[in-house]
Amino acid sequence: MLRRTFLRTAGALSAAPFAPRLLAALPPASATPAAAPRLAPRFGDGRDWWFEKRFGLFVHWGLYALEGWHEQDQWRRRIPRADYVKLAARWNPAQFNPDAWIDAAESAGMRYLCFTAKHHDGFCLFASRYTSYHSGNTPARRDHVRDLAAACQRRKFPLCLYYSIADWHHPAYPNQGRHHELPPQPGDTPDLSKYVEYVKAQVRELCTDYGELHGFWWDMNVDRHVDRSVNALIRELQPKAVINDRGFDAGDFGTPERDYTKEGAPVPVFEKRTEACQSIGMESWGWRTDEDYYTDRHLFRSIARYLARDANYLLNVGPLPDGSLPEVARGFLARTGAWYRLVHEALEGTVPAPHLTANRDVLLTRRGDTLYVILHTDPRGDAVKLKPLALLPRRATLLNTGAPVACSLALVPSEHGDQGRFLRLTGLPVNALANTVLVAKLDFDRLPESVAPVRHSGVSNA
Ligand code: GLC
């Protein structure tokens, strides 16, 4: 006799879609694995733009682009400071055009930008009053942050500024030969509190003289020095600015980087606000002539993996010394956009729904009665089993092509143990579209809040 596993709804769900209704129904912390996950806390103020615009462009650009090797050229190739600073005399990026950067970001489907105002080399891409080591004192005679901020504000494209705390030029920064630091430099006068005053003066300058900013992206606090007054200053001057966790206090959000950060890998949803970052180049964030590049598939999976779990994502490119984007970067962004435009509805304005299946080879997101199935791992076959979900959608579409997806509730041989008939997507074009991330859209008449867990784990293709 057939024994069926029934799908149990957690309560009546109105047909009205979208997150707020679902959020209100979220279970308490003691939730069983079958319950909807908790999302990262929203700010409830002007910073919430960040939850609307989840995918951004990271840009690493500075003197190091001239050598085309790595943004940490000075340190990683042991270049004496006295030699490195000579690059400033060659800085004259005739093709720098912020609108072209924003165009390229938009071509990828990105909706904000984060720019290196000052990297570890200490060279400022803005005409600071507090150092002469800046782009205004080069043949370029430009304040690049000003030009970029003006374009971003004109185009309503949020701009965040990256700022390195480690500094290989400022005499007060205590370079001691720790990681991402030079050895002690002759003539320097290391004094951390004096250096932090310099940082605060530049923060005030950046947050006052450049119009509205949307974020401050700290990096490399080697001392792990705590000083809450620095972020407090940003918050006072730029209330919409989101601040990352690499500064002088915990800030607003975590920053898993590349694939190094493994803690985030298995979590069904990020309960802490998170913005992952990754570069198209495998070795460098700045322009590198001899760069090795990730595959499109690797990057698309990485993007999908964070966006589908309530996190943001910054994808980085390094412009050429003349300010233009290398063809290879434009190609990546265009290909990313071609994919993202088709599937973004699964990744923005949705809530993660990992509790609706036991299959961890896919990620699920939902918007009301629509469920999205994201194939974020290498598909081992052309079917996806969504056990214990046991409901047929009204319509199923592969977003990548617009073609219908066949769905079935038939008993499959591997499920003979509990005789379950679970939702299965079949005949997916996994070979033809092997170099991308497939996303299926399933429209249900009524998609439940949760499903009853089943005895077997239900790993796909079991
Ligand atoms: C790493 C790199 C640094 C880069 C940063 C971006 O920390 O060392 O150069 O700016 O990643 O997240």
XYZ file of C-alpha atoms and ligand atoms in Angstrom:
474
model
C 0.000 0.000 0.000
C 1.218 3.436 -0.757
C 2.238 5.581 2.141
C 2.381 9.258 1.340
C 4.287 12.004 3.022
C 1.996 14.932 3.265
C 2.883 18.457 2.968
C 1.697 20.343 6.018
C 1.150 24.044 5.987
C 2.086 26.082 9.029
C -1.036 28.176 8.773
C -3.171 29.940 6.276
C -1.101 32.033 3.931
C -2.775 34.870 2.196
C -2.190 35.202 -1.507
C -0.633 38.636 -0.987
C 3.082 38.320 -1.625
C 6.332 39.843 -0.412
C 8.639 39.852 2.470
C 6.924 41.877 5.209
C 4.073 39.396 5.461
C 6.485 36.503 5.512
C 8.784 38.222 7.980
C 5.918 38.706 10.360
C 5.349 34.963 10.260
C 8.952 34.063 10.999
C 9.366 31.653 13.888
C 11.305 32.392 17.085
C 14.969 31.509 17.554
C 14.072 28.022 18.757
C 12.799 27.220 15.265
C 12.979 23.653 14.068
C 14.959 23.073 10.871
C 11.612 22.997 9.103
C 10.925 26.635 9.870
C 11.754 29.717 7.852
C 15.176 31.129 8.702
C 15.796 34.387 10.463
C 17.063 37.163 8.253
C 19.809 39.646 8.997
C 18.379 42.580 10.954
C 17.347 45.564 8.843
C 18.535 49.007 9.945
C 15.170 50.723 9.933
C 16.793 53.955 8.711
C 18.441 55.480 5.637
C 20.981 52.673 5.453
C 18.333 50.225 4.278
C 19.145 51.156 0.660
C 21.779 48.444 1.072
C 19.119 45.730 1.336
C 17.458 46.983 -1.829
C 20.602 47.198 -3.934
C 22.362 43.976 -3.179
C 24.932 43.645 -5.931
C 27.750 46.161 -6.359
C 30.984 46.886 -8.208
C 34.232 47.037 -6.256
C 36.995 49.059 -7.918
C 40.662 48.884 -6.897
C 42.566 51.667 -8.612
C 45.676 53.559 -7.611
C 49.365 54.076 -8.393
C 49.893 50.311 -8.366
C 47.912 50.021 -11.629
C 50.925 51.572 -13.389
C 52.999 48.473 -12.712
C 50.114 46.086 -13.484
C 51.074 43.506 -10.903
C 49.141 43.746 -7.616
C 47.571 46.420 -5.465
C 50.089 45.546 -2.762
C 53.027 45.879 -5.141
C 55.074 47.977 -2.728
C 54.903 45.360 0.014
C 54.744 42.093 -1.932
C 57.681 42.983 -4.202
C 59.630 44.687 -1.381
C 59.851 47.963 -3.295
C 61.550 50.662 -1.197
C 59.179 53.496 -0.328
C 61.510 55.995 -1.964
C 61.138 54.125 -5.271
C 57.414 53.451 -5.058
C 56.480 57.094 -4.529
C 58.058 57.896 -7.907
C 54.995 56.330 -9.526
C 53.068 59.459 -8.592
C 55.041 61.415 -11.207
C 53.671 59.042 -13.876
C 50.013 59.227 -12.744
C 48.022 60.801 -15.546
C 44.934 58.724 -16.335
C 43.697 60.381 -19.501
C 40.806 57.958 -19.973
C 39.340 58.191 -16.469
C 35.600 58.561 -16.964
C 33.386 57.743 -13.981
C 30.332 57.448 -16.207
C 32.023 54.611 -18.099
C 32.584 52.788 -14.799
C 28.945 53.264 -13.796
C 27.824 52.142 -17.277
C 29.914 48.989 -16.930
C 28.510 48.334 -13.451
C 24.981 48.774 -14.739
C 25.729 46.448 -17.637
C 26.377 43.771 -15.028
C 23.164 44.491 -13.144
C 25.077 46.127 -10.289
C 23.497 48.925 -8.306
C 26.236 50.493 -6.211
C 29.958 51.063 -6.289
C 32.788 50.864 -3.771
C 36.012 52.671 -4.650
C 39.500 52.629 -3.120
C 39.916 56.207 -1.888
C 43.162 55.119 -0.208
C 44.763 51.677 -0.332
C 47.613 50.310 1.800
C 50.198 52.321 -0.169
C 48.739 55.448 1.447
C 48.264 57.248 -1.882
C 45.000 59.198 -1.817
C 42.790 59.315 -4.887
C 41.341 62.509 -3.472
C 42.956 65.911 -2.975
C 43.352 65.722 0.784
C 44.362 68.721 2.845
C 46.199 66.418 5.241
C 48.839 64.918 2.954
C 50.541 65.905 -0.258
C 50.575 62.273 -1.405
C 47.433 62.474 -3.539
C 46.186 62.519 -7.116
C 45.890 66.305 -7.146
C 49.676 66.486 -6.878
C 50.362 64.330 -9.928
C 50.376 65.191 -13.619
C 46.662 64.280 -13.524
C 45.915 67.192 -11.175
C 42.536 65.578 -10.461
C 40.535 64.674 -7.399
C 39.230 61.335 -8.617
C 36.905 60.802 -5.679
C 35.292 64.158 -6.435
C 34.758 63.246 -10.105
C 33.393 59.836 -9.201
C 31.144 61.129 -6.412
C 29.690 63.791 -8.721
C 28.849 61.199 -11.399
C 27.390 58.759 -8.854
C 25.239 61.466 -7.300
C 24.049 62.664 -10.694
C 23.084 59.122 -11.614
C 21.745 58.211 -8.155
C 24.225 55.381 -7.970
C 25.271 54.851 -4.332
C 28.992 55.298 -3.715
C 30.938 53.721 -0.857
C 34.567 54.495 -0.150
C 37.218 51.929 0.687
C 39.894 53.213 3.070
C 42.913 51.263 4.274
C 43.991 51.742 7.856
C 47.382 50.158 7.167
C 49.429 52.891 5.464
C 52.864 52.419 3.879
C 53.508 56.118 3.466
C 52.314 58.119 6.453
C 55.174 58.618 8.939
C 52.910 58.226 11.985
C 51.492 54.843 10.939
C 53.336 52.257 13.069
C 54.798 50.045 10.327
C 56.355 47.189 12.296
C 56.736 44.461 9.713
C 53.556 42.673 10.763
C 51.252 41.304 8.040
C 50.414 43.939 5.417
C 53.003 46.267 6.896
C 56.436 47.497 5.916
C 59.325 46.971 8.279
C 60.053 50.037 10.433
C 61.047 52.874 8.093
C 63.950 55.236 8.722
C 62.722 58.723 9.455
C 59.201 57.617 10.473
C 57.709 58.767 13.748
C 55.289 55.938 14.622
C 52.452 57.123 16.805
C 49.144 55.321 16.518
C 47.016 57.963 18.203
C 48.500 60.648 15.967
C 47.827 58.433 12.951
C 44.211 57.874 14.008
C 43.812 61.647 14.202
C 45.011 61.791 10.567
C 42.475 59.117 9.629
C 39.700 61.003 11.406
C 40.633 64.216 9.670
C 40.398 62.463 6.297
C 37.124 60.800 7.282
C 35.695 64.212 8.132
C 37.032 65.564 4.849
C 35.555 62.714 2.783
C 32.246 62.822 4.625
C 31.928 66.601 4.316
C 33.321 67.692 0.967
C 32.030 65.046 -1.440
C 28.249 65.153 -1.117
C 26.260 62.145 -0.073
C 28.165 58.920 0.561
C 26.522 55.557 1.028
C 29.222 53.610 2.799
C 32.635 53.409 4.334
C 34.611 50.253 3.663
C 37.513 49.923 6.065
C 40.388 47.518 5.509
C 43.416 46.218 7.353
C 43.256 47.348 10.960
C 46.445 45.428 11.733
C 46.541 46.715 15.328
C 42.894 45.797 15.876
C 42.735 49.198 17.453
C 39.279 50.101 18.803
C 38.014 53.673 18.618
C 34.254 54.050 18.319
C 34.504 57.759 17.692
C 35.606 57.169 14.087
C 32.465 55.373 12.919
C 30.419 57.721 15.102
C 31.779 60.600 13.045
C 30.763 58.887 9.798
C 27.294 58.192 11.165
C 26.885 61.793 12.223
C 27.973 63.195 8.859
C 26.605 60.549 6.491
C 23.509 58.877 7.950
C 22.938 56.640 4.900
C 26.470 55.220 5.048
C 26.789 51.532 5.836
C 30.099 50.683 7.526
C 31.894 47.368 7.316
C 33.508 45.373 10.104
C 37.196 45.980 9.286
C 37.467 49.378 10.952
C 37.803 50.557 14.522
C 34.647 48.804 15.752
C 32.293 46.044 14.609
C 30.456 48.284 12.136
C 27.290 47.200 10.363
C 28.167 44.116 8.359
C 30.599 41.232 7.893
C 32.909 40.905 4.875
C 33.699 37.337 3.834
C 36.370 37.546 1.149
C 36.962 35.368 -1.906
C 36.709 31.698 -0.969
C 38.996 32.035 2.016
C 36.199 32.548 4.484
C 34.793 29.131 5.025
C 32.461 29.856 7.968
C 29.805 31.229 5.669
C 29.861 28.253 3.341
C 27.360 25.954 5.041
C 24.936 28.393 6.668
C 21.449 28.265 5.150
C 21.058 32.041 5.600
C 23.291 34.806 6.964
C 21.707 35.945 10.196
C 24.344 38.677 10.475
C 24.419 41.393 7.805
C 26.944 40.267 5.227
C 28.570 41.585 2.069
C 30.890 39.151 0.340
C 33.655 40.421 -1.924
C 35.459 38.771 -4.775
C 37.639 39.867 -7.658
C 37.457 38.643 -11.245
C 41.230 38.115 -11.026
C 42.505 35.225 -8.971
C 45.688 36.925 -7.766
C 45.018 40.609 -7.536
C 42.298 43.194 -6.944
C 44.203 45.880 -8.815
C 45.009 45.632 -12.560
C 47.445 42.805 -13.301
C 48.750 42.337 -16.828
C 49.486 38.636 -16.343
C 46.312 37.883 -14.362
C 44.658 34.489 -14.001
C 40.873 34.745 -14.115
C 38.024 32.856 -12.517
C 35.507 31.124 -14.695
C 32.155 32.778 -15.270
C 30.529 29.766 -13.670
C 32.606 30.079 -10.511
C 31.710 33.740 -10.147
C 28.015 33.314 -10.958
C 27.768 30.545 -8.383
C 29.512 32.672 -5.833
C 27.205 35.632 -6.521
C 24.087 33.459 -6.363
C 25.263 31.743 -3.192
C 25.417 34.995 -1.259
C 22.474 36.855 -2.747
C 20.181 33.856 -2.234
C 21.120 33.763 1.439
C 20.211 37.357 2.320
C 23.711 38.761 1.749
C 25.160 41.426 -0.550
C 27.965 40.913 -3.054
C 30.746 43.122 -4.388
C 32.525 41.955 -7.526
C 35.832 43.703 -8.159
C 37.668 44.908 -11.240
C 40.956 46.811 -11.490
C 40.997 49.624 -14.083
C 44.049 50.258 -16.261
C 46.483 53.050 -15.352
C 44.766 55.297 -17.899
C 41.494 54.899 -15.986
C 39.652 52.789 -18.535
C 38.338 49.350 -17.736
C 40.349 46.555 -19.333
C 38.536 44.689 -22.054
C 38.680 41.523 -19.985
C 36.845 43.274 -17.122
C 34.234 44.721 -19.447
C 33.737 41.238 -20.859
C 33.217 39.758 -17.396
C 30.750 42.475 -16.460
C 28.816 42.129 -19.710
C 28.592 38.337 -19.363
C 27.604 38.657 -15.715
C 24.866 41.073 -16.732
C 23.593 38.790 -19.487
C 23.071 36.074 -16.883
C 22.002 38.303 -14.006
C 19.363 40.165 -15.989
C 17.600 36.869 -16.625
C 17.742 35.522 -13.084
C 17.910 38.571 -10.805
C 14.263 38.366 -9.842
C 15.214 35.258 -7.853
C 17.958 37.080 -6.012
C 16.572 40.523 -5.216
C 13.398 41.289 -3.267
C 13.020 37.643 -2.302
C 13.494 35.847 1.003
C 15.587 32.708 1.401
C 13.520 29.549 1.798
C 16.021 26.769 2.611
C 13.490 25.134 4.934
C 11.254 24.092 2.035
C 13.612 21.369 0.873
C 16.224 19.076 2.361
C 18.176 19.244 -0.877
C 21.327 21.241 -0.151
C 22.534 21.099 -3.763
C 20.114 23.903 -4.545
C 19.193 27.184 -2.896
C 15.594 28.314 -2.657
C 14.206 31.814 -2.450
C 10.585 32.912 -2.513
C 8.375 35.852 -3.153
C 4.847 35.117 -1.988
C 3.675 32.005 -3.808
C 6.610 31.981 -6.196
C 9.556 29.768 -5.415
C 12.944 30.063 -7.124
C 15.295 27.086 -7.397
C 18.920 28.070 -7.814
C 21.424 25.440 -8.957
C 24.456 26.827 -7.141
C 26.501 23.628 -7.266
C 27.644 21.563 -10.208
C 24.456 19.726 -11.200
C 25.130 16.004 -11.178
C 22.175 15.309 -13.372
C 19.342 16.879 -15.320
C 16.763 16.599 -12.534
C 16.340 18.359 -9.209
C 14.442 16.689 -6.387
C 12.846 19.032 -3.890
C 11.895 16.558 -1.172
C 9.926 16.991 1.063
C 8.042 19.546 -1.015
C 5.203 17.576 -2.562
C 3.190 20.047 -4.542
C 3.028 20.791 -8.255
C 3.458 24.395 -9.351
C 0.898 25.995 -11.617
C 3.738 27.054 -13.905
C 7.467 26.324 -14.009
C 9.931 28.323 -16.088
C 13.669 28.230 -16.540
C 14.625 31.882 -16.161
C 17.816 31.423 -18.190
C 15.863 30.584 -21.336
C 12.221 31.324 -20.628
C 11.406 27.696 -21.497
C 8.956 25.698 -19.416
C 10.376 23.175 -16.932
C 8.780 19.762 -16.655
C 7.637 18.932 -13.124
C 6.582 15.645 -11.638
C 5.248 14.107 -8.435
C 5.812 10.543 -9.615
C 7.349 7.924 -7.368
C 11.028 7.502 -8.240
C 12.860 4.225 -7.590
C 15.239 5.748 -5.042
C 12.292 6.868 -2.909
C 10.814 3.413 -2.528
C 11.738 3.443 1.185
C 9.027 5.832 2.267
C 7.062 5.706 -0.984
C 7.184 9.480 -1.099
C 6.122 11.440 -4.141
C 7.983 14.675 -4.075
C 8.323 17.563 -6.449
C 10.934 16.908 -9.085
C 12.102 19.166 -11.908
C 13.193 17.148 -14.903
C 14.925 17.474 -18.236
C 16.955 20.569 -17.335
C 19.421 21.654 -20.070
C 22.432 21.054 -17.812
C 24.797 20.164 -20.634
C 23.839 22.933 -23.001
C 24.031 25.489 -20.187
C 26.932 24.039 -18.223
C 28.802 27.324 -17.862
C 26.170 29.192 -15.916
C 23.858 28.985 -12.923
C 20.407 27.723 -13.759
C 17.442 29.231 -11.962
C 13.911 27.836 -12.179
C 10.860 29.859 -11.254
C 7.928 27.930 -9.831
C 4.575 29.662 -9.493
C 2.227 27.918 -7.066
C -1.416 28.583 -6.372
C -0.530 28.513 -2.717
C 2.976 27.888 -1.454
C 3.031 26.882 2.229
C 5.123 28.595 4.891
C 6.848 25.338 5.735
C 6.798 21.641 4.982
C 6.908 18.753 7.411
C 10.386 17.230 7.570
C 10.742 13.668 6.327
C 12.656 10.739 7.736
C 15.246 10.598 4.982
C 17.592 13.463 4.305
C 16.434 13.699 0.721
C 19.784 14.698 -0.729
C 19.306 14.997 -4.464
C 19.993 12.008 -6.657
C 20.003 9.769 -3.558
C 42.426 41.787 0.701
C 43.614 42.288 -0.050
C 43.511 43.767 -0.239
C 42.173 44.114 -0.860
C 41.066 43.517 -0.041
C 39.675 43.698 -0.582
O 42.394 42.253 2.031
O 44.777 41.973 0.661
O 44.557 44.227 -1.026
O 42.025 45.471 -0.917
O 41.272 42.159 0.064
O 38.786 43.057 0.272
